[in-house]
Coordinates of C-alpha atoms in Angstrom, one line a residue:
X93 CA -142.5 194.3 60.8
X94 CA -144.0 196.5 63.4
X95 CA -147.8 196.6 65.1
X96 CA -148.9 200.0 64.9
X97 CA -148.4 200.5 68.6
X98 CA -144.1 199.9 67.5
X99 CA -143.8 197.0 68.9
X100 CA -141.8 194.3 67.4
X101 CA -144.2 191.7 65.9
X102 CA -143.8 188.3 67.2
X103 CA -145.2 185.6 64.6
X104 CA -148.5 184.0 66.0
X105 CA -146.7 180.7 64.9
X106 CA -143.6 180.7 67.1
X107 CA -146.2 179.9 70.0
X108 CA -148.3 177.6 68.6
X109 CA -149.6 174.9 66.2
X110 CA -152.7 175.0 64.4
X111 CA -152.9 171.4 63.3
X112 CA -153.9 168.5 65.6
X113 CA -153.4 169.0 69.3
X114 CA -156.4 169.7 71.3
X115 CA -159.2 168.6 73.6
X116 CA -161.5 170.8 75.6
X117 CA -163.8 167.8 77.7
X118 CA -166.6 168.5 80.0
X119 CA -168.4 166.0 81.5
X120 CA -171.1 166.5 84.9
X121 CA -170.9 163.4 87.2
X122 CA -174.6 161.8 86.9
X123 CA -176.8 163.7 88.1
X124 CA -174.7 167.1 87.4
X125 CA -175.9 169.5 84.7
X126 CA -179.0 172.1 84.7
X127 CA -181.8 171.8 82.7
X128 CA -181.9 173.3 79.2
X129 CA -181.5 176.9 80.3
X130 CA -184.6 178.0 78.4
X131 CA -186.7 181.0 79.9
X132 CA -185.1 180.8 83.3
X133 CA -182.2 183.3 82.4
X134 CA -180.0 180.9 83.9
X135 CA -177.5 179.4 82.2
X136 CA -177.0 175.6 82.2
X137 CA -174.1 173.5 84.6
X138 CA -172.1 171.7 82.4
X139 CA -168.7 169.9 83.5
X140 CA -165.6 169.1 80.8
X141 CA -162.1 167.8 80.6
X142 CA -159.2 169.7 79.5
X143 CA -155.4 168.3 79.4
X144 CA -153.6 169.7 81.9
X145 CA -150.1 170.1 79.7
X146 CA -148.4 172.2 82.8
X147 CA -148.4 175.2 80.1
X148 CA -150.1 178.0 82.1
X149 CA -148.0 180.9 83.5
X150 CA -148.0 181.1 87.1
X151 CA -149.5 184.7 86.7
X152 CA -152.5 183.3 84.3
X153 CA -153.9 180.8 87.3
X154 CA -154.8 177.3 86.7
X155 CA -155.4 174.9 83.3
X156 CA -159.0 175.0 85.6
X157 CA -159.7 178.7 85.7
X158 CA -157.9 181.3 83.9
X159 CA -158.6 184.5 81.5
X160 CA -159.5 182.3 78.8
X161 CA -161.9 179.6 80.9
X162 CA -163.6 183.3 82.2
X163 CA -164.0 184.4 78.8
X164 CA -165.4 180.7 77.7
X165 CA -168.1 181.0 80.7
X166 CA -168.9 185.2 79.9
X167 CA -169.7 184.3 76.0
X168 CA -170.7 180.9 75.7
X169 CA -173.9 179.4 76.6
X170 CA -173.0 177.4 79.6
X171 CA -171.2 177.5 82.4
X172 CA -168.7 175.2 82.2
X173 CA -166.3 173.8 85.1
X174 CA -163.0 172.1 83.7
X175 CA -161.6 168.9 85.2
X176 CA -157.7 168.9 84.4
X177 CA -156.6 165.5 82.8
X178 CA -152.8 165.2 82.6
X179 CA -152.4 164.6 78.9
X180 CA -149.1 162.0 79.6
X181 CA -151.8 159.9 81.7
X182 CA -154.9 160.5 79.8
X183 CA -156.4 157.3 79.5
X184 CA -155.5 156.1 83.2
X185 CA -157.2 158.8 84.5
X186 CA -160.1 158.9 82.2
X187 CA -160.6 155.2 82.2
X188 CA -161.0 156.0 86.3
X189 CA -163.2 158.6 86.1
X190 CA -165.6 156.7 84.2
X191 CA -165.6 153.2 86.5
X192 CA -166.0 155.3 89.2
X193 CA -169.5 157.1 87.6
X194 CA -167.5 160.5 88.2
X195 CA -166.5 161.1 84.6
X196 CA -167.6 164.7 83.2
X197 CA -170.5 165.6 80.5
X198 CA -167.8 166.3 78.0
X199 CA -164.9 164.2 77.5
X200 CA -162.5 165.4 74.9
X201 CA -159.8 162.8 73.8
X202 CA -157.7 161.6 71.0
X203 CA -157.5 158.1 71.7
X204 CA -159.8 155.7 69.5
X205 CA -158.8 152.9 71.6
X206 CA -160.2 154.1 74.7
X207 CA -163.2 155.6 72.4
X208 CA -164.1 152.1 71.5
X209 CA -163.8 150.8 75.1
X210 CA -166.1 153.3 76.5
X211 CA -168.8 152.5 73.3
X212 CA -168.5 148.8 73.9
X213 CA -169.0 149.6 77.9
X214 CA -172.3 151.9 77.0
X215 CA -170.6 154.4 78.3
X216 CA -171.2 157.0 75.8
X217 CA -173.9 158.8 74.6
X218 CA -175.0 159.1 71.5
X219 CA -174.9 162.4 69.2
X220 CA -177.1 162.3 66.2
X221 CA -180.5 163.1 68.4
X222 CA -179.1 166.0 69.9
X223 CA -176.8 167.3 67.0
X224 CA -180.7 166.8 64.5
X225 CA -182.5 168.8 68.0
X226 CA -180.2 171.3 68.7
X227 CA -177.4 172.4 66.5
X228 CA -176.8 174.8 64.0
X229 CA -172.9 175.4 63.9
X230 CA -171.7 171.9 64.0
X231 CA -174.8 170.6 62.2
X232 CA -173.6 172.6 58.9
X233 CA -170.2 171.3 59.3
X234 CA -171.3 168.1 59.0
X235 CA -173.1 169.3 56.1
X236 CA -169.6 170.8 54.6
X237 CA -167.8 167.7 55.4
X238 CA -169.8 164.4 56.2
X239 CA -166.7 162.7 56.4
X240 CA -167.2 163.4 60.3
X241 CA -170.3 161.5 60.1
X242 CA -168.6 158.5 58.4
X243 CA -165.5 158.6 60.5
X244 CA -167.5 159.1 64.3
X245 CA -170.3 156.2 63.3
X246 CA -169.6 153.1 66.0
X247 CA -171.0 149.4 64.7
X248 CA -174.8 149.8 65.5
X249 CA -174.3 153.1 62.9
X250 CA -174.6 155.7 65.4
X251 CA -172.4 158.5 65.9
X252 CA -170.8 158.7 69.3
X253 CA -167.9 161.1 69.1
X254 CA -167.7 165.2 67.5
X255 CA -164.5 166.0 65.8
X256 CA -162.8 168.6 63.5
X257 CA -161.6 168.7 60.1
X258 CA -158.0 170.2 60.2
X259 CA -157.3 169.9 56.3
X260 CA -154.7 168.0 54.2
X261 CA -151.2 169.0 56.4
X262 CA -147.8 167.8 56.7
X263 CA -146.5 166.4 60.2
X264 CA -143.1 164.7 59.8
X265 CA -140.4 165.4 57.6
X266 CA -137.0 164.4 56.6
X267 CA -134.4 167.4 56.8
X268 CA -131.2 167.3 55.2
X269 CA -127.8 169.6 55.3
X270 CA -128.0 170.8 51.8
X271 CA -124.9 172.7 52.4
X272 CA -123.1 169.1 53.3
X273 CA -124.4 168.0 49.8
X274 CA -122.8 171.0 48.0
X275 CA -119.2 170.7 49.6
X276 CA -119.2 167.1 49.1
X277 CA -120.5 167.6 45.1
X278 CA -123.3 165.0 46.1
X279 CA -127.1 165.1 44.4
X280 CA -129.7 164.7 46.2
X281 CA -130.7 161.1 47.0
X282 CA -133.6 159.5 44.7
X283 CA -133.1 156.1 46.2
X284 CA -132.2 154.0 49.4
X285 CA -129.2 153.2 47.7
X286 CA -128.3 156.7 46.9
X287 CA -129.3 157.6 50.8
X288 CA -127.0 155.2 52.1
X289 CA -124.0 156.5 50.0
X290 CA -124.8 160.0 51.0
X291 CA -125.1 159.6 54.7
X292 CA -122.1 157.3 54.7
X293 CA -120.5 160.4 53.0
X294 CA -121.5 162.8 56.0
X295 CA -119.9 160.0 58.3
X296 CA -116.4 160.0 56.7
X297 CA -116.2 163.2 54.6
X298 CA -115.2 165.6 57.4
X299 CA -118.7 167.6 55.9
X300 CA -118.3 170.4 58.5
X301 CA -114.5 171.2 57.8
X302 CA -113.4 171.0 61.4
X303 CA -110.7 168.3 60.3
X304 CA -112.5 165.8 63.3
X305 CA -114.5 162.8 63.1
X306 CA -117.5 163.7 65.0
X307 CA -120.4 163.8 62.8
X308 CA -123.0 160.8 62.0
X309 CA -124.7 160.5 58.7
X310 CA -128.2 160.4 60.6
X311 CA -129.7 158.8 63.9
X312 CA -132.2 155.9 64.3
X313 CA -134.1 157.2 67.4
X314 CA -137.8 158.4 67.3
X315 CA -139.1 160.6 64.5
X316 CA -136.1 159.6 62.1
X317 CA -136.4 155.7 63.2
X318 CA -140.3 156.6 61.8
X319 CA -139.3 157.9 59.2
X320 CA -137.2 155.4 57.7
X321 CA -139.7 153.1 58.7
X322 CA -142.3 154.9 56.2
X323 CA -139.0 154.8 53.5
X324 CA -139.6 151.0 53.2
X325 CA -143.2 150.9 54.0
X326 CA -142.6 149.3 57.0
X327 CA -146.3 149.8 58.7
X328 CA -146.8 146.1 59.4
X329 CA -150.5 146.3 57.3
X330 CA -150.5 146.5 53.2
X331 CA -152.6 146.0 50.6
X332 CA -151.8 143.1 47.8
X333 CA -153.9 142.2 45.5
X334 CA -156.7 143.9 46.8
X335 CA -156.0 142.0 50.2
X336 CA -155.2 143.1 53.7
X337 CA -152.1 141.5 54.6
X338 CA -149.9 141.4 57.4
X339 CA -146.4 141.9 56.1
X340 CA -142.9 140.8 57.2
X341 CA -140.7 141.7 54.2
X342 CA -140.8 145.3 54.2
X343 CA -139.8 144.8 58.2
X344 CA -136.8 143.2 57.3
X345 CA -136.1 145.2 54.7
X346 CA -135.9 147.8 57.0
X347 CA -134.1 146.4 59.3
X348 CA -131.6 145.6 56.9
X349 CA -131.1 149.2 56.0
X350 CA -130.5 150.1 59.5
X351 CA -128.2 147.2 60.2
X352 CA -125.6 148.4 57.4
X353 CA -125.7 151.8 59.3
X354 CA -125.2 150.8 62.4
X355 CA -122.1 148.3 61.6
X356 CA -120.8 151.1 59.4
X357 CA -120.7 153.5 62.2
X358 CA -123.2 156.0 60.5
X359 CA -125.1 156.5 63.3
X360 CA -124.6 157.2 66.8
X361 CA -124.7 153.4 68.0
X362 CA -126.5 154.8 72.0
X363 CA -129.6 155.5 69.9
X364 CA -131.3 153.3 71.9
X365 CA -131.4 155.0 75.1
X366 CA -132.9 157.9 73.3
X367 CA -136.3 157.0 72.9
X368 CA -138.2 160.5 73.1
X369 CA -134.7 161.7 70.6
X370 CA -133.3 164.3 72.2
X371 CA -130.2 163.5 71.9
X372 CA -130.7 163.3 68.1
X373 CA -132.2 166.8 68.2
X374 CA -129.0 168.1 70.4
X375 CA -126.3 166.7 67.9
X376 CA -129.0 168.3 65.1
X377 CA -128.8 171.7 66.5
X378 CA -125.0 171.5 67.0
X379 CA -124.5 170.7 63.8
X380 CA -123.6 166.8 64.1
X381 CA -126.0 165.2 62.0
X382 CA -126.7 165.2 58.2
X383 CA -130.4 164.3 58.0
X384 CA -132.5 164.2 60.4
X385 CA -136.5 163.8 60.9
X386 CA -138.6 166.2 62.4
X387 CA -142.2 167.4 62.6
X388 CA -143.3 170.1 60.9
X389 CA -145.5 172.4 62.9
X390 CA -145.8 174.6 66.0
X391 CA -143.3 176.4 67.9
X392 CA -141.0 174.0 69.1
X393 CA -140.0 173.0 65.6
X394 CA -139.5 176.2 65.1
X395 CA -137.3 176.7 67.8
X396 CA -135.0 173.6 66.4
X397 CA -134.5 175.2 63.2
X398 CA -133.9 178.6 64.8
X399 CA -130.9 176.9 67.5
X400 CA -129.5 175.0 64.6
X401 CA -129.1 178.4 62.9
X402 CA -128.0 180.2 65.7
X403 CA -124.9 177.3 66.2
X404 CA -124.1 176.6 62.6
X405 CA -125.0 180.2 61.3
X406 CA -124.2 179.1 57.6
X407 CA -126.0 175.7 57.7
X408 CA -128.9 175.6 54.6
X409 CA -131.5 172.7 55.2
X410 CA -133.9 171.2 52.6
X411 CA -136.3 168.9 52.9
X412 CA -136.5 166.1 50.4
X413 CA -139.1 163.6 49.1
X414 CA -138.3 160.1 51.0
X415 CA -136.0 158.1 48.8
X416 CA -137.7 155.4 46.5
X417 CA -136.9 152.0 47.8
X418 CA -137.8 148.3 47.4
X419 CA -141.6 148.7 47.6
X420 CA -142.5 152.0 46.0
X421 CA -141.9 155.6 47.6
X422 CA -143.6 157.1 49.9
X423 CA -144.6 159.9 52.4
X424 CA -144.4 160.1 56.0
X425 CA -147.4 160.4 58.3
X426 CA -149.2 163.2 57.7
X427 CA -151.5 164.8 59.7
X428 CA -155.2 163.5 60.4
X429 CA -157.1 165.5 58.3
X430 CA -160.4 164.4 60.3
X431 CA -160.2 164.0 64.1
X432 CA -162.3 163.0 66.4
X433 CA -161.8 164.5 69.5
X434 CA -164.6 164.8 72.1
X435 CA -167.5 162.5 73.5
X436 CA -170.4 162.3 75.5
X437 CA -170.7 160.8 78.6
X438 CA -173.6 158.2 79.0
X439 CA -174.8 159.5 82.3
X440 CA -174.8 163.2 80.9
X441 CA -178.6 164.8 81.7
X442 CA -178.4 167.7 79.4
X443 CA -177.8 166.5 76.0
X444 CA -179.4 170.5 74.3
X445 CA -176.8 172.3 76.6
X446 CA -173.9 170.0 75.4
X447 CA -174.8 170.5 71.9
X448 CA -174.9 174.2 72.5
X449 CA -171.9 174.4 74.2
X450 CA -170.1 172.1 71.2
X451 CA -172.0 174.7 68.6
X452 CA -170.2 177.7 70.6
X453 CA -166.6 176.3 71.3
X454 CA -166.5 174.7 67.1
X455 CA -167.6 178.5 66.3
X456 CA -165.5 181.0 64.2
X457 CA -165.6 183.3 67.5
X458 CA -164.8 180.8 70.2
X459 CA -161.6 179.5 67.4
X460 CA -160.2 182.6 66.7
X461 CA -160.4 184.0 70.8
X462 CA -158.8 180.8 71.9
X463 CA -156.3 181.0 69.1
X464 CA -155.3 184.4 69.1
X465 CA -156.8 186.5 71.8
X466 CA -158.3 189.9 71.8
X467 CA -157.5 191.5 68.2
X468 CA -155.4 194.5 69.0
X469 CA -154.8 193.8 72.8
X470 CA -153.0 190.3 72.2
X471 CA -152.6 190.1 67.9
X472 CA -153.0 192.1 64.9
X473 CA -153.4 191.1 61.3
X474 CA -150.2 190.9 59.1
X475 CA -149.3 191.3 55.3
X476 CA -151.0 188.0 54.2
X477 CA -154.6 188.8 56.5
X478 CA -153.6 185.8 59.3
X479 CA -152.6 186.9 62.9
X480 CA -149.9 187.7 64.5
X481 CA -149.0 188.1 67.8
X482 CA -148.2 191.6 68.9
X483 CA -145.2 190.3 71.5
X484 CA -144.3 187.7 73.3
X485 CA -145.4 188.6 76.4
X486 CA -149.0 189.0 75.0
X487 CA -148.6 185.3 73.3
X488 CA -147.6 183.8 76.5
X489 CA -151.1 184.9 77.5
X490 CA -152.8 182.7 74.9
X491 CA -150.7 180.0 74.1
X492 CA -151.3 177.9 76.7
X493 CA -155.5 178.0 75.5
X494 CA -154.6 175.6 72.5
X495 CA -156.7 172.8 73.9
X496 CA -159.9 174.8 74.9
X497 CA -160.3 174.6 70.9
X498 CA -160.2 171.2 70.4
X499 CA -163.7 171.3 68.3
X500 CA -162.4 174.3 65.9
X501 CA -161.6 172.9 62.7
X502 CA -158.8 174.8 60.8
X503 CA -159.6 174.3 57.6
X504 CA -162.7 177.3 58.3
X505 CA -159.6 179.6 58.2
X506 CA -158.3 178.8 54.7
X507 CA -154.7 179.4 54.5
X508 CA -155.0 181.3 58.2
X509 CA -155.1 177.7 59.4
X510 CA -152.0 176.0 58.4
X511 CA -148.8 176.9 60.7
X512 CA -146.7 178.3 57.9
X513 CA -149.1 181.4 57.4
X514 CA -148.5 182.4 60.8
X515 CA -144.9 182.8 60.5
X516 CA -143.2 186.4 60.2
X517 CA -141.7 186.4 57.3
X518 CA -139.8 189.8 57.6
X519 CA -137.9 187.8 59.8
X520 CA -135.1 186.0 57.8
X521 CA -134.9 182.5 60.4
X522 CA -138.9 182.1 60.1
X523 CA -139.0 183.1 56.5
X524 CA -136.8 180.2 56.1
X525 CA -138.3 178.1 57.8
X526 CA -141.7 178.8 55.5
X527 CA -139.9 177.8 52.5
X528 CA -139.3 174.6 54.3
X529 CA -142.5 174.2 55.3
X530 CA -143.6 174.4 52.1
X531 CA -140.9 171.9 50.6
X532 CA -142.4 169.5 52.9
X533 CA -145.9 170.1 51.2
X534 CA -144.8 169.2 47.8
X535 CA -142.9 167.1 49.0
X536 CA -145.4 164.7 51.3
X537 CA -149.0 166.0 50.2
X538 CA -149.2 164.1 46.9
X539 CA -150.9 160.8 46.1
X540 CA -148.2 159.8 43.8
X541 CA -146.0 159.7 46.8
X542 CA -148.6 158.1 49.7
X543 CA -148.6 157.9 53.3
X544 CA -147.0 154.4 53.7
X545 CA -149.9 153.4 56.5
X546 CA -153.5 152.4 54.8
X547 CA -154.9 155.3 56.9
X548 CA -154.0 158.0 59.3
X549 CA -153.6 155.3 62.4
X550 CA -156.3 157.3 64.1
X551 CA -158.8 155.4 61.6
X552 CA -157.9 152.2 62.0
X553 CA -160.4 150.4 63.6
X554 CA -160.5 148.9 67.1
X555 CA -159.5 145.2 67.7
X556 CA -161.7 143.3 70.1
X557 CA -160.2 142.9 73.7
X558 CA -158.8 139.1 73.3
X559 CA -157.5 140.1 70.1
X560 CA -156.4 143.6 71.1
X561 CA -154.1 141.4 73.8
X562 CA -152.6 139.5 71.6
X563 CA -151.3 142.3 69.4
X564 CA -150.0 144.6 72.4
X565 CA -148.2 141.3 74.4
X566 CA -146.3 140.5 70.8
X567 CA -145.4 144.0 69.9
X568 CA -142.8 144.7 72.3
X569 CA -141.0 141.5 72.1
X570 CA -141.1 141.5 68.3
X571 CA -139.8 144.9 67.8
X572 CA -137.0 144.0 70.6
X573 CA -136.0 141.1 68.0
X574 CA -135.5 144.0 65.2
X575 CA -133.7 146.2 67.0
X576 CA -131.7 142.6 68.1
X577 CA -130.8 142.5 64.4
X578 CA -129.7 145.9 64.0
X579 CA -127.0 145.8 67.1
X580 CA -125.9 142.6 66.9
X581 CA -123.5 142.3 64.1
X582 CA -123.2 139.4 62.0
X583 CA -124.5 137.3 65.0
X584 CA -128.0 137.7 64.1
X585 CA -129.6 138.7 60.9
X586 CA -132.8 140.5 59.7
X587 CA -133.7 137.0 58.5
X588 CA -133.2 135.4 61.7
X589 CA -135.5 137.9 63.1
X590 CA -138.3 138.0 60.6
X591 CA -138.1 133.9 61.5
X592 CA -138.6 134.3 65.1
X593 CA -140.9 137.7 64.8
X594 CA -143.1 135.0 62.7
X595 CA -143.0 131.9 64.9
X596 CA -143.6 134.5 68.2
X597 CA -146.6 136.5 66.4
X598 CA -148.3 132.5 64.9
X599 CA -147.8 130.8 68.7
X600 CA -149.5 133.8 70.6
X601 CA -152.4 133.5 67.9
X602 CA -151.8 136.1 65.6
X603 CA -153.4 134.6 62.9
X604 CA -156.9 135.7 64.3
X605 CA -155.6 139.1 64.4
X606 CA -154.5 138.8 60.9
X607 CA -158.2 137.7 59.9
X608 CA -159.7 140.1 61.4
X609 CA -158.2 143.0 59.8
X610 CA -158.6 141.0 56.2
X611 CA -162.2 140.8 56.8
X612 CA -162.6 144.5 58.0
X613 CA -161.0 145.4 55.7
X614 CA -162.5 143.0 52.7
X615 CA -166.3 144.6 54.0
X616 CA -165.5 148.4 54.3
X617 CA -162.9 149.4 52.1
X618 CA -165.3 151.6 49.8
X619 CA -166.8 153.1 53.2
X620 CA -163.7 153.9 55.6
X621 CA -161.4 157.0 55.4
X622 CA -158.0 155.3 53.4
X623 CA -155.7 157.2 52.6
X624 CA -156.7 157.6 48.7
X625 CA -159.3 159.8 50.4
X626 CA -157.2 161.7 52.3
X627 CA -155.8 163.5 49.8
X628 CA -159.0 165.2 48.7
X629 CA -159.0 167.5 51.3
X630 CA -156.0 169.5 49.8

């Protein structure tokens, strides 16, 4: 597919994601911030954050000023200066900004943790006044979808947070060598039991024909550790009986799973010294692994799938529904298909100018710019009416903008929106990768076959601090006791561990944790987004 101009199209989705990344923040120390702007012919001082991901080309300038933050400041109705927040130390450096009263107007962040923190402080502002006063754009998405009302409302039933509705998409999925299955005449797996057959298969079965022992079944580290997780509904809270309950079986069922492939030599037995999996991806690529778990948007999954082929030119990948085990079947996390993303900083003197600058950057316009660029200088539109980059080199000029639209929701663009509609599909490796993309939604975006998690994680609510402390010091040294399990042979069993995970999580005081959540729960299960709901954004 060529651009009119004869250059090769490059697919707007090989640089980007659509779905959930994000924050554009702004935020004045107190006292910073004009007045309203009105009949001076001024515009408005506004300050907000923006991660600094270390994404900008050296030739664009700074995550602080750039093409795109000049273009933000030309059309929108402030002018806005950008403090860089290094998104791997987000919450540090935020949390320090705000103790030392130097924390911007507009603070855009994932974390509903730290959200909470700042609320219970009174260190945030909050919206309804201004959104009722001043808005029209964000005003009728909350109209469209109240949902962000519900989901941004803090205890004394005041909204204190703006977000984005990104739609009903996939985020992790479970890929498979479908090509292993055909030379070793083996069916897809329906069941645990069937999994572990087949994977012990792609351990011992010499799948790629090389005549050598060097590929693994699967791997236990990161996404595919998650995964597996979700298999078994192993997501430490479940409902019973119409009861929130804190739940040890489907952990050691788990476990247990693991356990046989690790003695059995199915997986690669380093695993854990590859926490972020890279390794996992490596053997992957080259062609070492049978199943593996992945995400399932933006460029760099692409890029996986498109060095896989590139190694093993005759691989074929599917993606398949997780297996049905002990406790039902289930999906893997999907994305949130509400998120909040930015808040208002206490201190803040110009609530109208906020609210404006929210209305412009949430807008169809300031979306599409930050998304795509100019139309005809950096994309055009392709065969299905969603951009397309014209090049690479003009992508590289936009890509790196992704978090300037942290308030655009995705779901405005219908189909444009989801990552899959972005991919050139005149090019064989991408079209491919659609079709997979699209087994992972009928696979994973189904009620029949739920998220195992009662929500998106990003909707569960905040423990108190006391509490919050004992959950986070009991984590880490109960999940050390599983992985124990797993590595140690017949020297320590999953029901050894769920014992001691038990007796640990009771003696730190656990059991007030576990009430809380039952009573949360028990008081605002028809009011909170679970993940029934989720699905009706499809």
């Amino acid at each position: 597919m060529s651009t009119r101009r004869g250059k090769k199209r490059w697919s707007a989705g090989a640089a980007f994601g659509l779905a959930a990344t994000v924050v554009v923040a702004g935020c004045a120390s107190p006292g910073a911030g004009g007045s309203g702007g009105a009949g001076n012919g001024k515009k408005p001082e506004l300050s907000a954050t923006i991660y600094d991901r270390g994404a900008v080309p050296q030739n664009e300038g700074t995550i602080e000023k750039n093409r795109w933050t000049d273009w933000i400041n030309a059309n929108g109705p402030a002018n806005v200066t950008f403090v860089a927040i290094p998104r791997n130390e987000a919450t540090q450096k935020l949390t320090t900004l705000f103790v030392s009263g130097s924390a911007p107007d507009l603070v855009f962040e994932f974390s509903s943790v730290l959200r909470s923190q700042l609320y219970a402080q009174k260190q945030l502002m909050p919206v309804d006044d201004m959104i009722e006063k001043y808005s029209t754009t964000y005003k009728a998405l909350l109209e469209k979808y109240p949902v962000l009302k519900t989901v941004a409302k803090m205890p004394d039933g005041k909204m204190y947070a703006f977000g984005k509705v990104n739609g009903l998409q996939t985020n992790h999925a479970l890929y498979m060598r479908a090509d292993w299955l055909k030379k070793l005449n083996l069916p897809v797996p329906k069941t645990t039991d069937e999994l572990f057959e087949v994977l012990k298969a792609f351990k011992e079965k010499d799948p790629d024909g090389n005549g050598k022992a060097d590929t693994y079944g699967t791997s236990l580290a990161y996404i595919t550790n998650q995964v597996l997780n979700a298999m078994f509904q192993n997501s430490k809270w479940v409902v019973e009986d119409g009861k929130l309950i804190h739940d040890w079986e489907r952990a050691k069922a788990a476990t247990a799973f693991k356990k046989r492939l690790y003695d059995e030599g199915i997986v690669d037995k380093d695993y854990l010294t590859d926490k972020a999996g890279q390794k996992a991806q490596q053997d992957w690529v080259n062609g070492k692994l049978g199943m593996w778990g992945g995400q399932t948007g933006g460029p760099g999954w692409l890029q996986v799938y498109e060095s896989l082929k590139k190694n093993n030119p005759s691989a074929e990948v599917i993606v398949i529904p997780l297996p049905k085990g002990p406790y039902g079947q289930f999906s893997p996390i999907i994305n949130n298909p509400v998120q909040l993303t930015a808040m208002v900083n206490a201190q803040a003197k110009n609530p109208e100018a906020i609210m404006k600058y929210v209305d412009f950057i949430s807008s169809e316009q300031a979306g599409k710019t930050l998304g795509y660029g100019i139309e005809g200088t950096h994309y055009t539109t392709g065969k299905n009416g969603c951009p397309a980059f014209v090049d690479k080199d003009k992508a590289k000029e936009v890509t790196y903008a992704s978090d300037y639209r942290m308030l655009y929701s995705p779901v405005l663009e219908g189909k444009c929106g989801k990552y899959a509609e972005t991919l050139n599909l005149d090019n064989k490796t991408e079209k491919e990768y659609y079709d997979l993309l699209k087994m992972a939604d009928e696979a994973y975006l189904t009620p029949e076959r739920p998220i195992a998690d009662i929500t998106n994680p990003e909707h569960m609510p905040t423990l108190p601090q006391d509490l919050q402390l004992i959950s986070t010091n009991t984590d880490k040294i109960i999940n050390d006791l599983w992985i124990k399990a797993i590595v140690s042979g017949p020297s320590y069993t999953p029901e050894q561990a769920m014992a001691e995970a038990k007796s640990t999580w009771e003696q730190a005081g656990g059991k007030q944790v576990d009430d809380w959540y039952a009573k949360w729960y028990a008081e605002n299960k028809d009011t909170v987004l679970l993940k029934d709901k989720l699905y009706e954004f499809k």
